[in-house]
Coordinates of C-alpha atoms in Angstrom, one line a residue:
Chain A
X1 CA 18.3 -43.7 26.6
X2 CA 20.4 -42.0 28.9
X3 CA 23.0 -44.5 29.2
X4 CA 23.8 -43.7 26.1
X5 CA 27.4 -42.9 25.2
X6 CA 28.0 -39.4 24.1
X7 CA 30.1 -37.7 21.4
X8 CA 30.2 -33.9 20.2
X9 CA 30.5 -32.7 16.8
X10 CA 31.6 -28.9 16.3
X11 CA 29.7 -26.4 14.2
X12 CA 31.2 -24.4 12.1
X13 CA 30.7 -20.6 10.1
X14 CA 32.0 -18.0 8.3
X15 CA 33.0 -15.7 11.3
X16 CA 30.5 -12.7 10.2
X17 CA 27.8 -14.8 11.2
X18 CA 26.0 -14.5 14.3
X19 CA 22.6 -15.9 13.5
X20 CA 21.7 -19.3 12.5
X21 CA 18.3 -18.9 10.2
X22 CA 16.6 -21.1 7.5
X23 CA 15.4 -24.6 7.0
X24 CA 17.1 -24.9 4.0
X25 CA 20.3 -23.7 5.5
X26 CA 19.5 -26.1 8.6
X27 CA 19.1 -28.8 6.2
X28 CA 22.3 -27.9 4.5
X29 CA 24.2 -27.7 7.6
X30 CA 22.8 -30.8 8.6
X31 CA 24.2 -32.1 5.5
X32 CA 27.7 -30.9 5.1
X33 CA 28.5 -30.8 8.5
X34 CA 26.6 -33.6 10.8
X35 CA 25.7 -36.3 8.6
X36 CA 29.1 -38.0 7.8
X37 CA 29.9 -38.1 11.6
X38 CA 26.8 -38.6 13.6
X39 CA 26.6 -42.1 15.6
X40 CA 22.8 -43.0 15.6
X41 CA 23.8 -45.5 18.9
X42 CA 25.2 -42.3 20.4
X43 CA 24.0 -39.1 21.8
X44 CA 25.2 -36.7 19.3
X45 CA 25.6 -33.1 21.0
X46 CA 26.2 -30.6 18.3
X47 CA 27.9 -27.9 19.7
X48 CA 26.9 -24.2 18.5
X49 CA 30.0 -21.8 18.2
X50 CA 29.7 -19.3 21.4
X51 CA 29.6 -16.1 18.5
X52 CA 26.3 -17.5 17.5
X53 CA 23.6 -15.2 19.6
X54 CA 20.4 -16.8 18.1
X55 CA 19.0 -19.6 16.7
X56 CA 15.9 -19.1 14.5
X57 CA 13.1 -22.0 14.5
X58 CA 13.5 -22.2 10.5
X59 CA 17.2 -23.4 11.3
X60 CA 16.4 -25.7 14.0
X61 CA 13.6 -27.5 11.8
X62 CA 15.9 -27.8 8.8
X63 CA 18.9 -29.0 10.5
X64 CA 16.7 -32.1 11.9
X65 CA 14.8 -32.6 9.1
X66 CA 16.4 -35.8 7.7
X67 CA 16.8 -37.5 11.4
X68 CA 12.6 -37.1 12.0
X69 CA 12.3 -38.1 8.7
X70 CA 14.2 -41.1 8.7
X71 CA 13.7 -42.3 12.7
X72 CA 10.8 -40.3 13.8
X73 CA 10.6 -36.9 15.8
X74 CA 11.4 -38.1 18.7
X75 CA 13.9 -40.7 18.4
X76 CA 15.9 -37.7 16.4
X77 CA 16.0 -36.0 19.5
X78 CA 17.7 -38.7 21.5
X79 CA 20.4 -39.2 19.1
X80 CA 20.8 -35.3 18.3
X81 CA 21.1 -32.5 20.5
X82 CA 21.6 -28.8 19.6
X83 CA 23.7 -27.0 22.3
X84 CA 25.5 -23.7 22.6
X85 CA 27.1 -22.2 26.0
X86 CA 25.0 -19.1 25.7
X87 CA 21.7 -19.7 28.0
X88 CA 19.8 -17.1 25.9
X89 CA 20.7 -19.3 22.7
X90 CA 19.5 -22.6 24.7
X91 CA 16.7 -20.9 25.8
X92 CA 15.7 -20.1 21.9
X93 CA 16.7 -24.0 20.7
X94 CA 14.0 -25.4 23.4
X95 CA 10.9 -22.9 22.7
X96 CA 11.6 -23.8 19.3
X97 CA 11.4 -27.3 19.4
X98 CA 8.8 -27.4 22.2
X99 CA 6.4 -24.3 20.3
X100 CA 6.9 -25.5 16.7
X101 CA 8.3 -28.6 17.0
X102 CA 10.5 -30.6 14.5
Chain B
X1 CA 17.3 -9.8 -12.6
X2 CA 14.6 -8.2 -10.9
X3 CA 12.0 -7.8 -13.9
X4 CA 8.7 -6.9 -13.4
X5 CA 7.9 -7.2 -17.2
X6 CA 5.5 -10.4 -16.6
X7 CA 3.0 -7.8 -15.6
X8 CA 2.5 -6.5 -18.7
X9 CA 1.3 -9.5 -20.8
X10 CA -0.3 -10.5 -17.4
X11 CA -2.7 -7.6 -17.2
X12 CA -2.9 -7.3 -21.2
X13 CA -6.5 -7.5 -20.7
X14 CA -7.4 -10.6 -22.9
X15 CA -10.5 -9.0 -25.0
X16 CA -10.3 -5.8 -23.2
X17 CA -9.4 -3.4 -25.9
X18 CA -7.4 0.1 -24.7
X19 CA -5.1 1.9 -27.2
X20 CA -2.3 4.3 -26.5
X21 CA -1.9 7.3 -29.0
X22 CA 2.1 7.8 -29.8
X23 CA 2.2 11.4 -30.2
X24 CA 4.8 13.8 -31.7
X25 CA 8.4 12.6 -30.9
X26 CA 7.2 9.2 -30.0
X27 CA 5.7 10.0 -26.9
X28 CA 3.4 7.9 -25.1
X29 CA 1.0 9.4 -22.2
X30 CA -1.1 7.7 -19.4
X31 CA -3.1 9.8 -17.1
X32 CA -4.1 7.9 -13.9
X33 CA -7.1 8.6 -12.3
X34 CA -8.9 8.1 -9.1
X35 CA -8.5 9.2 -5.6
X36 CA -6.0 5.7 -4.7
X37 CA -3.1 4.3 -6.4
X38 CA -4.2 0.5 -6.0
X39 CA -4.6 -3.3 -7.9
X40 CA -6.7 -1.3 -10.6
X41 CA -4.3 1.4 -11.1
X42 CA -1.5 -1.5 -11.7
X43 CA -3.5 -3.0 -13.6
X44 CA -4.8 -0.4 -15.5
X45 CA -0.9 1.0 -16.1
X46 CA 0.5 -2.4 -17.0
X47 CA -2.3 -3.1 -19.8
X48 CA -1.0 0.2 -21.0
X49 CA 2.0 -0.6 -20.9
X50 CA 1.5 -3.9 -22.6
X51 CA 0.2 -1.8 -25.7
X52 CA 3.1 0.4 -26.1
X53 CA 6.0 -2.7 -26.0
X54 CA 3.7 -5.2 -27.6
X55 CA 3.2 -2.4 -30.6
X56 CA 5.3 0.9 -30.7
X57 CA 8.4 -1.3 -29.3
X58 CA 11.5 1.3 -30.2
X59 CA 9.4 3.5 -32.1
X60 CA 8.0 4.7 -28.7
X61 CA 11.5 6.4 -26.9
X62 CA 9.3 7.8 -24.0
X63 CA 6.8 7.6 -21.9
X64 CA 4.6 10.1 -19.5
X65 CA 3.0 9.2 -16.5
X66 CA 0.5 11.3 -15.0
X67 CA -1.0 10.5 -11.6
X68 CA -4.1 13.3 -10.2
X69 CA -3.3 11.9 -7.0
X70 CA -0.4 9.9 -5.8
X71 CA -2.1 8.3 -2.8
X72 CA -0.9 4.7 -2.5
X73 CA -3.6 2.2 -1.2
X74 CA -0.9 0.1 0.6
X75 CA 3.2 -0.5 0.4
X76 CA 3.3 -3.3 -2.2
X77 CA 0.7 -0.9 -4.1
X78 CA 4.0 1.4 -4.7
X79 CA 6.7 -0.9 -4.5
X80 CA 5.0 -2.5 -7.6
X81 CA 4.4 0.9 -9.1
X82 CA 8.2 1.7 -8.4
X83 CA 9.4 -1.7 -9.8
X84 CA 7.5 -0.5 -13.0
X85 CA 9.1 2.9 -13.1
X86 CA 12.7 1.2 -12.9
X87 CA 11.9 -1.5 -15.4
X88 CA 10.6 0.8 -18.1
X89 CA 13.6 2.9 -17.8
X90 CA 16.5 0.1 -17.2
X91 CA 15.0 -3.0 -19.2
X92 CA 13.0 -1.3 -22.2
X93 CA 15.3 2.2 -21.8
X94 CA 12.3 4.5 -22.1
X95 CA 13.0 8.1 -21.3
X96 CA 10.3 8.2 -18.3
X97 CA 8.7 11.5 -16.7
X98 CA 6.6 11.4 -13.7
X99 CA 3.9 13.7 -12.5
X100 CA 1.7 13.9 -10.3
X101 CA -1.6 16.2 -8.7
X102 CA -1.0 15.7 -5.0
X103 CA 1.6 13.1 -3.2
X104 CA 0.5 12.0 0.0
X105 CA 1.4 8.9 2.4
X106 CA -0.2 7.2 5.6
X107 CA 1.2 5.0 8.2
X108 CA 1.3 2.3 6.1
X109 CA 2.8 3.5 3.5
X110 CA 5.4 6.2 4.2
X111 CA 8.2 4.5 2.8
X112 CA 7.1 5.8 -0.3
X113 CA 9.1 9.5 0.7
X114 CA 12.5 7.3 0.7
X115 CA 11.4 5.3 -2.8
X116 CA 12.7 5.8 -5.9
X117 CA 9.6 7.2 -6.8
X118 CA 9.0 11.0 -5.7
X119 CA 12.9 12.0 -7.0
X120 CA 12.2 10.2 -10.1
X121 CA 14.1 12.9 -12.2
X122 CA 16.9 13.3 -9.8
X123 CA 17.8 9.7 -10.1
X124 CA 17.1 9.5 -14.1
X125 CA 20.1 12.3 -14.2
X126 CA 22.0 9.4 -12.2
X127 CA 21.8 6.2 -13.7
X128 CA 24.4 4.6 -11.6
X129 CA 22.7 5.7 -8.1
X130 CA 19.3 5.0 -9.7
X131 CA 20.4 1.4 -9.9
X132 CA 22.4 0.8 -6.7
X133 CA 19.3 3.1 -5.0
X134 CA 16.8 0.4 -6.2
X135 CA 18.9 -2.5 -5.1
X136 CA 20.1 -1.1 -1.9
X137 CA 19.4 0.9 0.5
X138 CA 19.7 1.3 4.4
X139 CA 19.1 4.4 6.5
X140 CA 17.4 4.7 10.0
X141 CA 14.4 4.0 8.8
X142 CA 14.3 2.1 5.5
X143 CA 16.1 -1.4 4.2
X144 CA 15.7 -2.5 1.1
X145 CA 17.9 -5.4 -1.2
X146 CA 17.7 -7.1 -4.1
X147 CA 18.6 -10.8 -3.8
X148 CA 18.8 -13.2 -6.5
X149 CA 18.3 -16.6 -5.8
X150 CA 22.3 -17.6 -4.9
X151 CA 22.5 -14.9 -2.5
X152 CA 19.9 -16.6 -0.5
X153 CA 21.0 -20.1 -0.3
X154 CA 23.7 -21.1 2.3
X155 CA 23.9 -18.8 5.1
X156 CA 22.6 -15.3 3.1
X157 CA 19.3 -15.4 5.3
X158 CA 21.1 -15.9 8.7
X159 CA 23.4 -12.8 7.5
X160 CA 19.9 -11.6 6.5
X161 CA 18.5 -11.6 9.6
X162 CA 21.8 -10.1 11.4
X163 CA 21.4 -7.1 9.2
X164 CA 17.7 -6.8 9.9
X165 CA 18.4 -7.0 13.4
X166 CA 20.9 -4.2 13.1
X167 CA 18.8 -2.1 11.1
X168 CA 16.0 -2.4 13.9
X169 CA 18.2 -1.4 16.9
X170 CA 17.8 2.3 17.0
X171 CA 13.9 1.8 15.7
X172 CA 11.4 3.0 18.9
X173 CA 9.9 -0.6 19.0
X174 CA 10.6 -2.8 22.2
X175 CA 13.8 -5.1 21.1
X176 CA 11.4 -8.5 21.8
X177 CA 9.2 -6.8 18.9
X178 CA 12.1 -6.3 16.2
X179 CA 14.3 -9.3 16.8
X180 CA 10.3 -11.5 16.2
X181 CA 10.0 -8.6 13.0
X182 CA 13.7 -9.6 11.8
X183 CA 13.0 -13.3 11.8
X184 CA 9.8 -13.2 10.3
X185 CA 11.2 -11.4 7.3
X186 CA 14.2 -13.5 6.7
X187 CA 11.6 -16.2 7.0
X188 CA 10.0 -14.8 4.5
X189 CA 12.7 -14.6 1.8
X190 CA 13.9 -18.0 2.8
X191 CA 9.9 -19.5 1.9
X192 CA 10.1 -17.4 -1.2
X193 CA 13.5 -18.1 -2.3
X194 CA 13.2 -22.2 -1.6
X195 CA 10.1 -22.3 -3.8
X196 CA 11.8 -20.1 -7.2
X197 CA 14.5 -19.2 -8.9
X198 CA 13.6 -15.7 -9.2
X199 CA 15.2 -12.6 -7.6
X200 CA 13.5 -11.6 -4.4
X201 CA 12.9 -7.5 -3.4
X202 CA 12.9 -6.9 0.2
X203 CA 12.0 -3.9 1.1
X204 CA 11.3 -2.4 4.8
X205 CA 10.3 1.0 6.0
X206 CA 9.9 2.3 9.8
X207 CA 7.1 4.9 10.5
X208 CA 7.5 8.2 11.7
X209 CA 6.3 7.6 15.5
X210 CA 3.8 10.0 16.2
X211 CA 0.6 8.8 14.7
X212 CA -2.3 8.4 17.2
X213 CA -5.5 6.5 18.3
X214 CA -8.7 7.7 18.7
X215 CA -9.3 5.3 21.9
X216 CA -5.7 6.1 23.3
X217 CA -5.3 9.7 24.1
X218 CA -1.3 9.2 25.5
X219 CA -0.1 6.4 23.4
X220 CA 1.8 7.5 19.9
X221 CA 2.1 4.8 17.8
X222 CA 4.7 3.7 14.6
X223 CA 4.3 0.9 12.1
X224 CA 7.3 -1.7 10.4
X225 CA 5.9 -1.8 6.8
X226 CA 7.1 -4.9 4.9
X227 CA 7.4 -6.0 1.5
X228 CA 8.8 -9.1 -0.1
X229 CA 8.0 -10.0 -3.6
X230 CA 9.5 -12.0 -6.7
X231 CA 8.3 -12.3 -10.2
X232 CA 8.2 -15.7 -11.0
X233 CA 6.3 -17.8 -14.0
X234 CA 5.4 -19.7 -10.7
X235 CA 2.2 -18.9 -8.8
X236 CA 2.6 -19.8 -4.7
X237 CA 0.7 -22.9 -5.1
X238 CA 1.4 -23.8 -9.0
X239 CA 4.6 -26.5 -8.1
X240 CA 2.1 -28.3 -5.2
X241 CA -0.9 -28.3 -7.6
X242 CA 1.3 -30.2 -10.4
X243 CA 2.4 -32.3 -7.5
X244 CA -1.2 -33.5 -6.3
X245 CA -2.8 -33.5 -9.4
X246 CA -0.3 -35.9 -11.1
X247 CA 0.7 -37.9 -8.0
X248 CA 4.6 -36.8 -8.0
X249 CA 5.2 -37.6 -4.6
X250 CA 6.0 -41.5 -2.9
X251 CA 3.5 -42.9 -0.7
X252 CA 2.4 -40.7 2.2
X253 CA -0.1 -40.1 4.4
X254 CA 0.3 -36.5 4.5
X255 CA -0.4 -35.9 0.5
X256 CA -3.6 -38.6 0.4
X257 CA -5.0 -36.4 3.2
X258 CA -4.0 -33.3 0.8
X259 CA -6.5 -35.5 -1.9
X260 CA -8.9 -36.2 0.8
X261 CA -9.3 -31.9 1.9
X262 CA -9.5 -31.3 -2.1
X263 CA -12.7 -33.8 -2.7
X264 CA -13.8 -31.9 0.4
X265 CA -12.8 -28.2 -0.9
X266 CA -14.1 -28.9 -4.6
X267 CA -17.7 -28.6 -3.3
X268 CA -17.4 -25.3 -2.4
X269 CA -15.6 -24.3 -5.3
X270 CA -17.2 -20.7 -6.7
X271 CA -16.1 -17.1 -7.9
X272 CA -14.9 -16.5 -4.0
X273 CA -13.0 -19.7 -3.2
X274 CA -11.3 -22.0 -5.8
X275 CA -8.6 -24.4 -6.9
X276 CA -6.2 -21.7 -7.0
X277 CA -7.1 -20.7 -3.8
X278 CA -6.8 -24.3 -2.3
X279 CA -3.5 -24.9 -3.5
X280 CA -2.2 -21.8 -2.0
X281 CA -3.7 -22.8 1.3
X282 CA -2.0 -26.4 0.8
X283 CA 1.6 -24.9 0.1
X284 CA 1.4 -23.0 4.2
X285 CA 1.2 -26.8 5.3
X286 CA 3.0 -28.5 7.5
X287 CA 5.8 -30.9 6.0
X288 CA 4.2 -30.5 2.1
X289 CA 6.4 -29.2 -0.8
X290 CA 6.4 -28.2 -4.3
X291 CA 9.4 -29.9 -5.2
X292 CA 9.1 -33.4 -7.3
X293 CA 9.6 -36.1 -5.8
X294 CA 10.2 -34.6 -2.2
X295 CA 7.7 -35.6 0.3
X296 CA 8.4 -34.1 3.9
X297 CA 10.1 -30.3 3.8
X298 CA 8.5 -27.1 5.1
X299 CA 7.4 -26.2 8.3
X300 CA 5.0 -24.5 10.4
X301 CA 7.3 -21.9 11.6
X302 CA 6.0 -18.9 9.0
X303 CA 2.7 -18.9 9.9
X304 CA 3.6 -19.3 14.0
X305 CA 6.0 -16.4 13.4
X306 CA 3.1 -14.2 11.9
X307 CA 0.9 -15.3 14.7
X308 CA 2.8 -14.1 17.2
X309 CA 3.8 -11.3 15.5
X310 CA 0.0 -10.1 15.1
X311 CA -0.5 -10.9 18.7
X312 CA 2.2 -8.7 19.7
X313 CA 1.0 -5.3 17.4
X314 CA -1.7 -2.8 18.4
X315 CA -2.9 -3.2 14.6
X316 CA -2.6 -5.4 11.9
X317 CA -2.7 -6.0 7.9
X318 CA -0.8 -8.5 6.4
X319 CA -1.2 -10.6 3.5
X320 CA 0.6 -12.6 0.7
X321 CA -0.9 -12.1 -3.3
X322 CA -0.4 -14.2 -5.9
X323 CA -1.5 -14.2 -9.8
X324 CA -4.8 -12.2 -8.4
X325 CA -5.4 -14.2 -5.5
X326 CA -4.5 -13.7 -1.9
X327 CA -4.7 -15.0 1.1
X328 CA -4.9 -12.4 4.4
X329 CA -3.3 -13.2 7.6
X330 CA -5.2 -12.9 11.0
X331 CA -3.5 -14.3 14.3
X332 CA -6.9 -16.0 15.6
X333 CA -6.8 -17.9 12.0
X334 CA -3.6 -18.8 12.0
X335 CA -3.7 -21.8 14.4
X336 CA -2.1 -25.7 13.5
X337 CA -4.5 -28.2 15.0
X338 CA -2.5 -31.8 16.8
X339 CA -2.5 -33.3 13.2
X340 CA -0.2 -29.8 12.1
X341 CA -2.5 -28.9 9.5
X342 CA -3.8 -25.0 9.3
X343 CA -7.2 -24.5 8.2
X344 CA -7.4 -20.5 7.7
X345 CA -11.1 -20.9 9.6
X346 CA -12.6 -21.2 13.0
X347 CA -12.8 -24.5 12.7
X348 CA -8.5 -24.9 12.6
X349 CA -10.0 -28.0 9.9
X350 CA -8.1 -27.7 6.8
X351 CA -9.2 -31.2 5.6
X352 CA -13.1 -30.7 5.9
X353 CA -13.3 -27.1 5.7
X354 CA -12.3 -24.3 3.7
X355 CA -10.9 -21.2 4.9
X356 CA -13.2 -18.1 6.4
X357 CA -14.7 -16.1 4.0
X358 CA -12.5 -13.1 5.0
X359 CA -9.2 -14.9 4.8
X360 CA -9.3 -15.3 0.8
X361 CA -9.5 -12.0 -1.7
X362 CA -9.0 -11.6 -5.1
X363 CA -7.2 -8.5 -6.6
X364 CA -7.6 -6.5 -9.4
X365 CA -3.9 -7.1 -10.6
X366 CA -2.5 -10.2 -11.8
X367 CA 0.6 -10.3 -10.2
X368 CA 3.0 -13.4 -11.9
X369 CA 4.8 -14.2 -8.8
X370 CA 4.0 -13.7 -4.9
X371 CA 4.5 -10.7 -3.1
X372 CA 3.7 -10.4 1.1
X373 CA 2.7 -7.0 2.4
X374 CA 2.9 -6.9 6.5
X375 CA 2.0 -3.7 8.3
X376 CA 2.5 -4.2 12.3
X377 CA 1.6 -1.1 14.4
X378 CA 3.1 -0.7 17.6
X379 CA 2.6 1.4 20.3
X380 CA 5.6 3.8 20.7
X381 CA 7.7 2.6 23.6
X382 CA 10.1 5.4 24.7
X383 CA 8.2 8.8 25.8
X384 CA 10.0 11.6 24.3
X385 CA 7.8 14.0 23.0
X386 CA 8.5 14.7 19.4
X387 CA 6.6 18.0 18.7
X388 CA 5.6 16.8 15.6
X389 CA 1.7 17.1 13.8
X390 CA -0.3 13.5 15.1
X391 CA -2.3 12.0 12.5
X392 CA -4.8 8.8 12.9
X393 CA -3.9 5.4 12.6
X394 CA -5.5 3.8 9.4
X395 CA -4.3 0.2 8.5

C-alpha cells in the first residue's frame, strides 16, 4: 500500500473557525467536501487548514464514517489520511484514531 | 423555542389529586416545602402547575411561589426550576413573584447566584434583558446559550467548542483539564442535538476556588458545573427502542446482538432495571442509531471523553435523566470491551449483563426530554491565597 500514488484534497472553513468538532459535522464535511474527489486507488491526504488548532475525536469519527462503512476501518485509513502542518493538531488526529478508533 | 411546558402534563400526577385555590385577583399560591429543592419539588411544582393552566387558564393572571428554603439539590435541580420561572412568565404570561426563606448554594451548585432566579423581580421589570439573560450569557465564570436545533448543525459545535475554550482560559483549572471539559460539552450538545429537533440549553458555571477537603489540609479546590438539557416528546432511548422492536434497520450484526443483550436483559427486568432502562443503555453504543433505516452512526467518543474526564477530577457526579430514568456516570464503568460494546458493570458485558445496580436511578420528576448534569472538582492549580471563608467539598 505504500506504492500507492498520492493526491491531496484541501479543507476548507468559514475563517472564525479554529476547531474541527462533531461527527455529524465530520460526516458532513466528509460529504460536501471529500466525497466527489477522493480516488479510492490513491492515497487521499486531506489537508487541514494551518488556522485549525484542534481536532476533536467526534470530527475525526464522522468525517470517516462512510469510508469504514463502506471498505472497512482499516482499508479507510489507507486511502484517507487526515493531515495538518501543526504537530499538536497531528498529535490530536493519531490519539484519536488510535484511543477511540474510527 | 425552549419550552419546558411538557413538564406539566408530565408530572400531572395521573390519579393523584392536588387542587390550587385561585384567590382574590386571580392569584394562585404554592408554598414549597422541605429542606432541598430536588426531583420532588419539580415534580411537586409542575403537577401544580398543571392544575392552574389545565383549569384557571387566563382566569389565573398570576402566580406566587413560595420556597422555606431555596437549597438546590444539584444544578439541573435549578436550571429546571429556572426554565419553569421563564416559561410561566414568557409562554403562559403569568405575572410571577418569587420568595423565598433562606437562599443558599454549594459547590455544585453556585451558579444559581448568576441565574435568573434570585433577581427574579429585577429582570420581570426588564423583559428584554430577562429574555436575552436566559438565552445568553458569558462572564468569568458562567456560559450559558440557547441553541435550537439549526444552530447546531454544520460547524455551530466546533464554534461551540472555540467559545468554550475561550470561556475556560482565565478559569484556575490546568489548560489540559478545560480544553478535555470544552470538548466534552460540545460533545454533548452535538449527541443531543443529532438525536431531536428540540432546542438545547447549555448552561456552565465555574466555582468560586476556595472550597476545601477534609483529607487535604493545603489543597483548595473549584468545580465546572454542567448542564445540557432539551425538552423533547423523545425519551434518549425512545427512537432505538422503535428501531429494535420493529426491525427498522437492514441486516446487521451489530442490531441482532442488540436483540440477543435484550432476551438477556428481559430476565432481570423489575422496579430497578427495565426496558426503558435498556434502551437508554443501547443508545451510548458503539455504531447504533435511532434514526430509521440508518445502521452504523454514533460513536464511542462521549463516554471515553467522560472517562477521562472523571479520571482527571478530584471528585465526581455526573449523570444524564431522562422521562424519570437515569443513568449515572462512573469512570471505572465506563469501559468498551474489543467487541466496542459498553456494559455500565464490572463485567464491561453489555450483551449478557445488565448494568451495576448503582449506575441506574429513577427520579422523582418526569422529565420529557434528556438533560446531563456533570460536576468535576478539581484541585485549585495556581496558589494565590484568596482570603476568602473555606467551605467543604460535597458533590
Amino acid at each position: 500500500m505504500n506504492c500507492m500514488a498520492k493526491q491531496q484534497i484541501q479543507l476548507q472553513f468559514e475563517k472564525i473557525i479554529t476547531n474541527l468538532a462533531g461527527n455529524r459535522f465530520g460526516r458532513d464535511t466528509y460529504i460536501a467536501q471529500v466525497k466527489g474527489k477522493i480516488d479510492i486507488e490513491e492515497k487521499n491526504i486531506i489537508e487541514i487548514p494551518e488556522i485549525i488548532e484542534d481536532v476533536a475525536s467526534s470530527f475525526v469519527q464522522g468525517i470517516y464514517r462512510e469510508l469504514s462503512e463502506q471498505y472497512g476501518k482499516e482499508r479507510a485509513l489507507e486511502i484517507m489520511e487526515l493531515h495538518s502542518v501543526r504537530p499538536e493538531v497531528m498529535e490530536k488526529i493519531e490519539y484519536a484514531i488510535r484511543v477511540y478508533g474510527i | 423555542m425552549f419550552d419546558c411546558s411538557s413538564l406539566y402534563s408530565a408530572n400531572s400526577g395521573g390519579k393523584k389529586r392536588t387542587y390550587v385555590e385561585l384567590g382574590k385577583r386571580g392569584v394562585a399560591g404554592i408554598r414549597l416545602s422541605g429542606e432541598k429543592i430536588n426531583g420532588s419539588t419539580i415534580a411537586y411544582l409542575s403537577r401544580q402547575l398543571y392544575f392552574i393552566t389545565h383549569n384557571y387558564k387566563k382566569a389565573c393572571r398570576g402566580i406566587v411561589i413560595y420556597c422555606e428554603k431555596f437549597v438546590p439539590a444539584d444544578k439541573l435541580t435549578y436550571i429546571l426550576f429556572e426554565a419553569i420561572l421563564y416559561n410561566l412568565v414568557h409562554t403562559y404570561g403569568y405575572e410571577v413573584r418569587l420568595g423565598w426563606g433562606d437562599m443558599s448554594t454549594a459547590i455544585n451548585t453556585e451558579g444559581l447566584s448568576d441565574s435568573t432566579i434570585p433577581k427574579l423581580s429585577f429582570y420581570l421589570q426588564n423583559q428584554e434583558l430577562y429574555q436575552r439573560k436566559f438565552h445568553f450569557e458569558q462572564n468569568e465564570r458562567h456560559f450559558r446559550r440557547v441553541f435550537t436545533s439549526d444552530q447546531l448543525k454544520g460547524d455551530g459545535v466546533s464554534k461551540l467548542l472555540g467559545d468554550l475554550k475561550i470561556f475556560f482560559l482565565t478559569s484556575n483549572i490546568t489548560k489540559k483539564n478545560t480544553d478535555q471539559l470544552a470538548l466534552v460539552i460540545s460533545e454533548l450538545a452535538d449527541n443531543v442535538g443529532d438525536h431531536t429537533d428540540a432546542d438545547c440549553l447549555l448552561d456552565v458555571d465555574i466555582s468560586k476556588d476556595f472550597y476545601t477537603r477534609d483529607d487535604d489540609e493545603t489543597g483548595k479546590y473549584i468545580a465546572v458545573n454542567t448542564v445540557v438539557l432539551n425538552f423533547s416528546p423523545k425519551c434518549l432511548g425512545h427512537d432505538i427502542k422503535e428501531k429494535v422492536r420493529n426491525h427498522y434497520y437492514k441486516e446487521s450484526a451489530r442490531y441482532d446482538a442488540i436483540q440477543e443483550a435484550y432476551e438477556n436483559h428481559k430476565q432481570h427486568f423489575d422496579k430497578n432495571y427495565d426496558e426503558q432502562d435498556f434502551f437508554n443503555v443501547v443508545s451510548f453504543q458503539d455504531l447504533i442509531t435511532g434514526r430509521k433505516g440508518d445502521t452504523q452512526t454514533g460513536g464511542t467518543g462521549l463516554t471515553q471523553l467522560i472517562k477521562s474526564l472523571g479520571k482527571n477530577a478530584a471528585e465526581h457526579s455526573c449523570y444524564v435523566l431522562s422521562g424519570n430514568r437515569g443513568i449515572a456516570f462512573y469512570p471505572e464503568l465506563l469501559e468498551y470491551n474489543a467487541d466496542n460494546w459498553i456494559g455500565f458493570n464490572q463485567q464491561k458485558n453489555f450483551i449478557d449483563h445488565i448494568p451495576d445496580e448503582k449506575v441506574i436511578f429513577r427520579s422523582p420528576t418526569q422529565l420529557c426530554g434528556t438533560g446531563y448534569n456533570f460536576t468535576l472538582v478539581y484541585r485549585r492549580e495556581k496558589d494565590e491565597l484568596y482570603g476568602e471563608t473555606a467551605n467543604s467539598v460535597t458533590v
